[in-house]
Coordinates of C-alpha atoms in Angstrom, one line a residue:
M11 CA -24.1 -4.4 -0.8
Q12 CA -22.2 -2.9 -3.8
K13 CA -20.5 -4.8 -6.5
V14 CA -16.9 -3.6 -7.2
Q15 CA -14.0 -4.5 -9.4
S16 CA -10.3 -3.9 -9.8
D17 CA -8.4 -4.1 -13.0
I18 CA -5.3 -6.3 -13.3
L19 CA -2.7 -4.7 -15.4
T20 CA 0.7 -5.9 -16.5
H21 CA 3.8 -4.1 -17.9
R22 CA 7.2 -5.3 -19.0
G23 CA 9.6 -2.5 -20.0
S24 CA 10.8 0.9 -18.8
H25 CA 9.4 3.0 -16.0
F26 CA 8.7 5.9 -18.5
D27 CA 6.6 3.5 -20.7
L28 CA 4.8 2.3 -17.6
G29 CA 4.0 5.9 -16.8
V30 CA 2.6 6.4 -20.4
K31 CA 0.5 3.2 -20.1
T32 CA -0.8 4.2 -16.6
A33 CA -1.8 7.7 -17.8
K34 CA -3.7 6.2 -20.8
W35 CA -5.5 3.9 -18.3
M36 CA -6.3 6.9 -16.1
Q37 CA -7.8 8.8 -19.0
Q38 CA -10.4 6.0 -19.3
T39 CA -11.5 6.6 -15.7
P40 CA -12.7 9.7 -13.7
M41 CA -9.8 9.3 -11.3
L42 CA -8.0 12.5 -12.1
K43 CA -11.3 14.5 -12.0
N44 CA -12.1 13.0 -8.7
R45 CA -8.7 13.9 -7.3
E46 CA -9.1 17.5 -8.5
K47 CA -12.5 17.6 -6.7
E48 CA -10.8 16.4 -3.5
W49 CA -8.1 19.1 -3.7
K50 CA -10.8 21.7 -4.1
K51 CA -12.5 20.5 -1.0
R52 CA -9.4 20.8 1.2
M53 CA -6.2 22.7 0.6
P54 CA -3.0 20.6 0.8
R55 CA -1.3 20.9 4.2
F56 CA 2.2 20.9 2.7
D57 CA 4.4 22.8 0.3
I58 CA 5.6 21.6 -3.1
N59 CA 9.2 22.4 -4.1
I60 CA 9.9 21.0 -7.5
K61 CA 13.7 21.2 -7.2
E62 CA 13.7 19.6 -3.7
T63 CA 11.3 16.8 -4.8
Y64 CA 13.3 16.1 -7.9
E65 CA 16.6 15.9 -5.9
I66 CA 15.1 13.6 -3.3
F67 CA 13.8 11.2 -6.0
Q68 CA 17.2 11.1 -7.6
I69 CA 18.6 9.9 -4.3
Y70 CA 16.0 7.3 -3.4
A71 CA 13.9 6.4 -6.5
P72 CA 15.2 7.9 -9.8
Q73 CA 13.2 5.3 -11.9
I74 CA 10.0 6.3 -10.3
W75 CA 10.6 9.9 -11.3
E76 CA 10.9 8.6 -14.9
E77 CA 7.5 6.9 -14.4
I78 CA 6.0 10.2 -13.3
K79 CA 7.5 11.9 -16.4
G80 CA 6.0 9.3 -18.6
M81 CA 2.6 10.0 -17.1
Q82 CA 3.2 13.7 -17.6
E83 CA 3.9 13.1 -21.3
V84 CA 0.3 11.9 -21.7
L85 CA -1.6 14.0 -19.2
N86 CA 0.2 17.2 -20.2
L87 CA 0.0 18.6 -16.6
P88 CA 2.5 21.1 -15.0
T89 CA 5.2 19.5 -13.0
K90 CA 3.9 21.0 -9.8
Q91 CA 0.5 19.3 -10.3
M92 CA 2.2 16.0 -11.2
I93 CA 4.1 16.1 -7.9
L94 CA 0.9 17.0 -6.0
N95 CA -1.0 14.0 -7.4
F96 CA 1.7 11.4 -8.0
G97 CA 5.0 12.4 -6.2
H98 CA 3.8 11.7 -2.7
Y99 CA 6.5 13.7 -1.0
R100 CA 5.6 16.0 1.9
F101 CA 2.0 14.7 2.0
T102 CA 0.0 14.4 5.2
P103 CA -2.7 11.7 5.4
L104 CA -6.0 13.4 6.1
K105 CA -7.9 10.7 7.9
N106 CA -7.3 7.8 10.2
S107 CA -7.2 4.3 8.8
G108 CA -7.1 0.7 10.1
C109 CA -5.3 -2.3 8.7
T110 CA -4.3 -5.6 10.3
V111 CA -1.3 -7.8 9.5
F112 CA -0.3 -11.4 10.5
L113 CA 3.0 -13.1 9.7
G114 CA 2.7 -16.8 9.4
N115 CA 5.4 -19.4 9.1
D116 CA 5.9 -18.8 5.4
Y117 CA 3.3 -16.1 4.4
M118 CA 2.1 -12.6 5.2
V119 CA -1.7 -11.8 5.2
R120 CA -3.2 -8.4 5.7
N121 CA -6.4 -6.4 5.5
Y122 CA -6.2 -3.0 3.8
D123 CA -8.7 -0.7 5.6
Y124 CA -9.4 2.8 4.3
H125 CA -11.9 4.9 2.4
P126 CA -13.2 3.5 -0.9
A127 CA -12.9 6.9 -2.6
T128 CA -9.1 6.7 -2.2
Y129 CA -8.8 3.3 -3.8
D130 CA -7.3 3.0 -7.3
G131 CA -9.0 -0.2 -8.3
R132 CA -5.8 -1.3 -10.0
Y133 CA -3.6 -4.4 -9.4
L134 CA -0.3 -4.2 -11.2
L135 CA 2.4 -6.7 -12.2
F136 CA 5.5 -4.7 -13.4
Q137 CA 8.8 -6.1 -14.7
P138 CA 11.2 -3.2 -15.4
N139 CA 14.1 -3.3 -17.8
D140 CA 15.7 -0.1 -16.6
G141 CA 16.5 -0.7 -13.0
G142 CA 14.6 -1.8 -9.9
L143 CA 12.9 -5.0 -9.0
A144 CA 9.8 -6.5 -10.5
Q145 CA 6.7 -6.1 -8.3
V146 CA 3.2 -7.4 -7.9
G147 CA 0.4 -5.9 -5.8
P148 CA -2.4 -3.3 -5.7
T149 CA -1.4 0.3 -6.5
S150 CA -2.1 3.3 -4.2
R151 CA -2.5 6.8 -5.5
V152 CA -1.3 5.5 -8.9
T153 CA 2.4 5.4 -8.2
G154 CA 2.5 4.0 -4.7
R155 CA 1.9 0.6 -3.1
M156 CA 0.0 -0.2 0.1
D157 CA 1.2 -3.8 0.0
G158 CA 3.0 -6.1 -2.4
M159 CA 5.8 -8.4 -3.2
N160 CA 8.9 -8.2 -5.4
E161 CA 10.8 -10.7 -7.5
A162 CA 13.3 -11.3 -4.7
G163 CA 10.4 -12.5 -2.5
L164 CA 10.3 -9.5 -0.2
S165 CA 6.7 -8.8 0.9
M166 CA 5.6 -5.5 2.4
G167 CA 2.5 -4.0 4.1
Y168 CA 2.1 -1.0 6.3
N169 CA -0.2 0.1 9.1
F170 CA -1.2 3.6 10.0
M171 CA -0.2 4.8 13.5
H172 CA -0.9 8.6 13.7
R173 CA -0.6 11.9 11.9
K174 CA 0.7 14.0 14.8
H175 CA 3.8 16.2 14.2
P176 CA 4.5 15.4 10.6
G177 CA 7.9 15.9 9.0
D178 CA 9.2 16.6 5.6
G179 CA 9.4 13.3 3.8
F180 CA 7.7 10.6 1.7
V181 CA 4.2 9.4 2.5
C182 CA 3.6 5.8 3.3
Y183 CA 2.5 4.5 0.0
M184 CA 5.5 5.9 -1.8
I185 CA 7.8 4.4 0.9
G186 CA 6.1 1.1 0.4
R187 CA 6.8 1.3 -3.3
I188 CA 10.4 2.3 -2.8
I189 CA 10.9 -0.7 -0.4
L190 CA 9.6 -3.1 -3.1
Q191 CA 11.5 -1.3 -5.8
Y192 CA 15.0 -1.6 -4.3
C193 CA 15.1 -4.0 -1.3
K194 CA 15.6 -7.7 -1.5
T195 CA 15.8 -8.7 2.2
V196 CA 14.4 -7.6 5.6
P197 CA 17.8 -6.0 6.7
E198 CA 17.9 -4.0 3.5
A199 CA 14.3 -2.7 4.1
I200 CA 15.2 -1.8 7.7
Q201 CA 18.3 0.1 6.5
L202 CA 16.2 2.0 3.9
L203 CA 13.6 3.0 6.5
K204 CA 16.4 4.3 8.7
E205 CA 17.7 6.5 5.9
I206 CA 14.6 7.7 4.0
P207 CA 12.7 10.9 5.2
H208 CA 9.3 10.1 6.6
R209 CA 6.2 12.4 6.5
S210 CA 4.1 10.5 9.1
S211 CA 4.1 7.6 11.6
F212 CA 3.5 4.0 10.4
S213 CA 4.6 0.5 11.0
Y214 CA 6.1 -1.3 8.0
I215 CA 5.8 -5.0 8.0
V216 CA 8.2 -7.1 5.9
M217 CA 9.0 -10.7 5.2
D218 CA 11.7 -12.0 2.8
K219 CA 12.4 -15.2 0.9
N220 CA 14.5 -16.5 3.9
L221 CA 11.3 -16.1 5.9
D222 CA 13.0 -13.5 8.1
H223 CA 10.4 -10.9 9.1
A224 CA 10.2 -7.6 11.0
I225 CA 7.8 -4.9 12.1
I226 CA 9.5 -1.6 11.8
E227 CA 7.9 1.2 13.8
V228 CA 8.7 4.6 12.2
T229 CA 8.0 8.2 12.9
P230 CA 9.6 11.3 11.5
R231 CA 11.7 11.4 14.6
S232 CA 12.6 7.8 15.5
I233 CA 12.6 4.2 14.4
N234 CA 12.6 0.8 16.2
V235 CA 12.3 -2.8 15.1
R236 CA 10.4 -5.7 16.7
Y237 CA 10.2 -9.3 15.6
D238 CA 6.6 -10.2 16.1
Q239 CA 3.8 -11.9 14.1
T240 CA 0.9 -9.4 14.6
C241 CA 0.4 -5.7 14.0
T242 CA -2.6 -3.4 14.1
N243 CA -2.6 0.4 14.6
H244 CA -0.6 1.2 17.7
F245 CA 3.1 1.0 18.4
K246 CA 4.4 -1.5 20.9
L247 CA 7.9 0.0 21.2
L248 CA 7.5 3.7 20.4
T249 CA 4.6 3.8 22.8
H250 CA 5.2 7.5 23.6
E251 CA 4.3 8.2 19.9
N252 CA 0.9 6.5 20.0
R253 CA -2.4 8.3 19.6
N254 CA -4.4 9.1 22.7
Y255 CA -7.1 6.6 21.6
T256 CA -5.8 3.1 20.8
A257 CA -8.6 1.0 22.3
E258 CA -10.0 -0.2 19.0
S259 CA -6.6 -1.1 17.7
E260 CA -5.8 -3.0 20.9
A261 CA -9.1 -4.8 20.8
R262 CA -8.7 -5.8 17.2
L263 CA -5.2 -7.1 18.1
E264 CA -6.7 -9.2 21.0
R265 CA -9.3 -10.7 18.6
L266 CA -6.6 -11.6 16.2
I267 CA -4.4 -13.3 18.8
K268 CA -7.5 -15.0 20.3
H269 CA -8.4 -16.6 16.9
K270 CA -4.9 -17.4 16.0
P271 CA -3.8 -21.0 16.8
A272 CA -0.2 -21.9 17.0
H273 CA 0.0 -23.0 13.4
L274 CA -2.6 -21.1 11.4
N275 CA -2.5 -22.4 7.8
K276 CA -2.9 -20.1 4.8
A277 CA -6.5 -20.9 4.0
E278 CA -7.5 -20.4 7.7
A279 CA -5.6 -17.2 7.9
F280 CA -7.2 -15.7 4.8
K281 CA -10.7 -16.7 6.0
L282 CA -10.0 -15.2 9.5
F283 CA -9.1 -11.9 7.8
N284 CA -11.8 -11.8 5.1
N285 CA -14.9 -13.1 6.9
P286 CA -16.6 -10.4 8.9
Q287 CA -17.8 -12.9 11.6
Y288 CA -14.3 -12.9 13.1
N289 CA -14.3 -9.1 13.6
I290 CA -10.9 -8.6 11.9
Y291 CA -12.6 -7.5 8.6
S292 CA -14.1 -4.0 9.1
K293 CA -17.2 -2.3 7.6
L294 CA -16.4 1.2 9.0
F295 CA -16.0 2.7 5.5
R296 CA -17.4 6.1 6.4
S297 CA -14.8 6.3 9.2
W298 CA -12.0 5.7 6.7
S299 CA -11.3 2.2 8.1
G300 CA -13.4 -0.3 6.2
T301 CA -11.7 -3.3 4.7
I302 CA -11.3 -2.9 0.9
H303 CA -9.1 -5.9 0.2
T304 CA -7.4 -8.8 1.8
S305 CA -4.1 -9.8 0.4
M306 CA -1.6 -12.6 1.1
Y307 CA 2.0 -13.2 -0.1
E308 CA 4.2 -16.3 -0.1
P309 CA 7.8 -15.1 -0.5
Q310 CA 9.3 -18.5 -1.2
T311 CA 7.0 -19.5 -4.1
L312 CA 6.4 -15.9 -5.3
T313 CA 2.7 -16.4 -5.1
A314 CA 0.2 -13.6 -4.3
Y315 CA -3.5 -13.8 -3.4
I316 CA -6.0 -11.0 -3.4
A317 CA -9.7 -10.6 -2.7
I318 CA -11.8 -7.4 -3.0
G319 CA -14.4 -7.1 -0.3
E320 CA -15.7 -9.7 2.1
N321 CA -16.2 -13.5 2.1
K322 CA -14.3 -14.0 -1.2
H323 CA -12.2 -16.9 -2.4
P324 CA -8.9 -15.2 -3.2
T325 CA -7.6 -14.9 -6.7
K326 CA -4.2 -16.6 -7.0
I327 CA -1.4 -14.8 -8.9
N328 CA 1.6 -16.9 -9.8
F329 CA 4.1 -14.2 -10.0
A330 CA 7.0 -16.6 -10.6
N331 CA 5.3 -17.9 -13.8
W332 CA 4.5 -14.4 -15.0
L333 CA 8.1 -13.3 -14.5
N334 CA 9.0 -16.3 -16.7
G335 CA 6.8 -15.0 -19.5
Q336 CA 3.5 -16.7 -18.9
A337 CA 0.3 -14.6 -19.4
L338 CA -2.3 -14.2 -16.6
S339 CA -5.6 -16.0 -17.0
T340 CA -7.7 -13.1 -15.7
D341 CA -7.6 -9.3 -16.0
T342 CA -10.3 -8.3 -13.4
L343 CA -11.0 -8.8 -9.7
F344 CA -14.6 -8.8 -8.6
G345 CA -16.1 -8.4 -5.1
Q346 CA -18.7 -6.8 -2.9
L347 CA -18.4 -4.0 -0.3
D348 CA -21.1 -3.2 2.2
T349 CA -21.2 0.5 1.4
E350 CA -22.5 2.9 -1.3
L351 CA -19.1 4.7 -1.3
T352 CA -17.3 4.2 -4.6
F353 CA -13.7 3.8 -5.8
A354 CA -11.7 6.7 -7.2
T355 CA -12.1 5.1 -10.7
Y356 CA -15.9 5.2 -10.7

């Protein structure tokens, strides 16, 4: 069992200044060197067009482009390399992943299942002053988000479906970031997902302050919406797009439904997801589908919960209080993973 930790960082100000602060944080870790090693192992399966990437960011996420420019100011890397590592446009996920989501009456809980070497180990609270909504949640590939909540109460998570027949578009963790950056409600998130170009096939799960929720099934070719409480790693509507092998995803969904009573309270839901005995939490880290964190969001109270690893009492983040100027009482998350594989920051 390995002890792990994730830094909790905060920033109030511009996206450019957040980029500067993020790059300085990165310079204190081996993250960039680890990323360079990964690119040497496998050539990118996509092209990088600086002009095209710049133009697409100006349409969908101009402030995030400023954040990348702030990082470049410190890292002093060529624009093409910045786009490769932090732009997340035209990127193909290289491995399969898990992830399970449940939408309760007034909360969303999910397990993020992937490979520890891809994990930032950074949890960010960001209140911008130059456009876009304030956000809380773990970061993915530095500029992206795999789940989170914004100041309007919109909460988001995504589940991998497959990597067949990719298109030109944003990868999942940048799309997750853009949803939190600009959408306040479930209908707004659905509309964005209909418009934005997608690289691969995912389900995006959202819940807003009105407790409206949706599971949006997306591929580079089509989109459909279902209003359900559970999601694993297979489509229920776009079934023709599913992978050939969905047995594990279907079995995990059955276990979730079996354990789920009609009115699962927040504490019970978190334990169900975070305790390996219920077989929702996964230890398949070498197969790129081990549970790294369990997160929960309450849209109406703007409260977030996060636990790294298994059998942990979650750390509570009162995002509403932080938005009102209160400082956090902690700056580090601690946990244990049953693997020797390390985070990208180690």
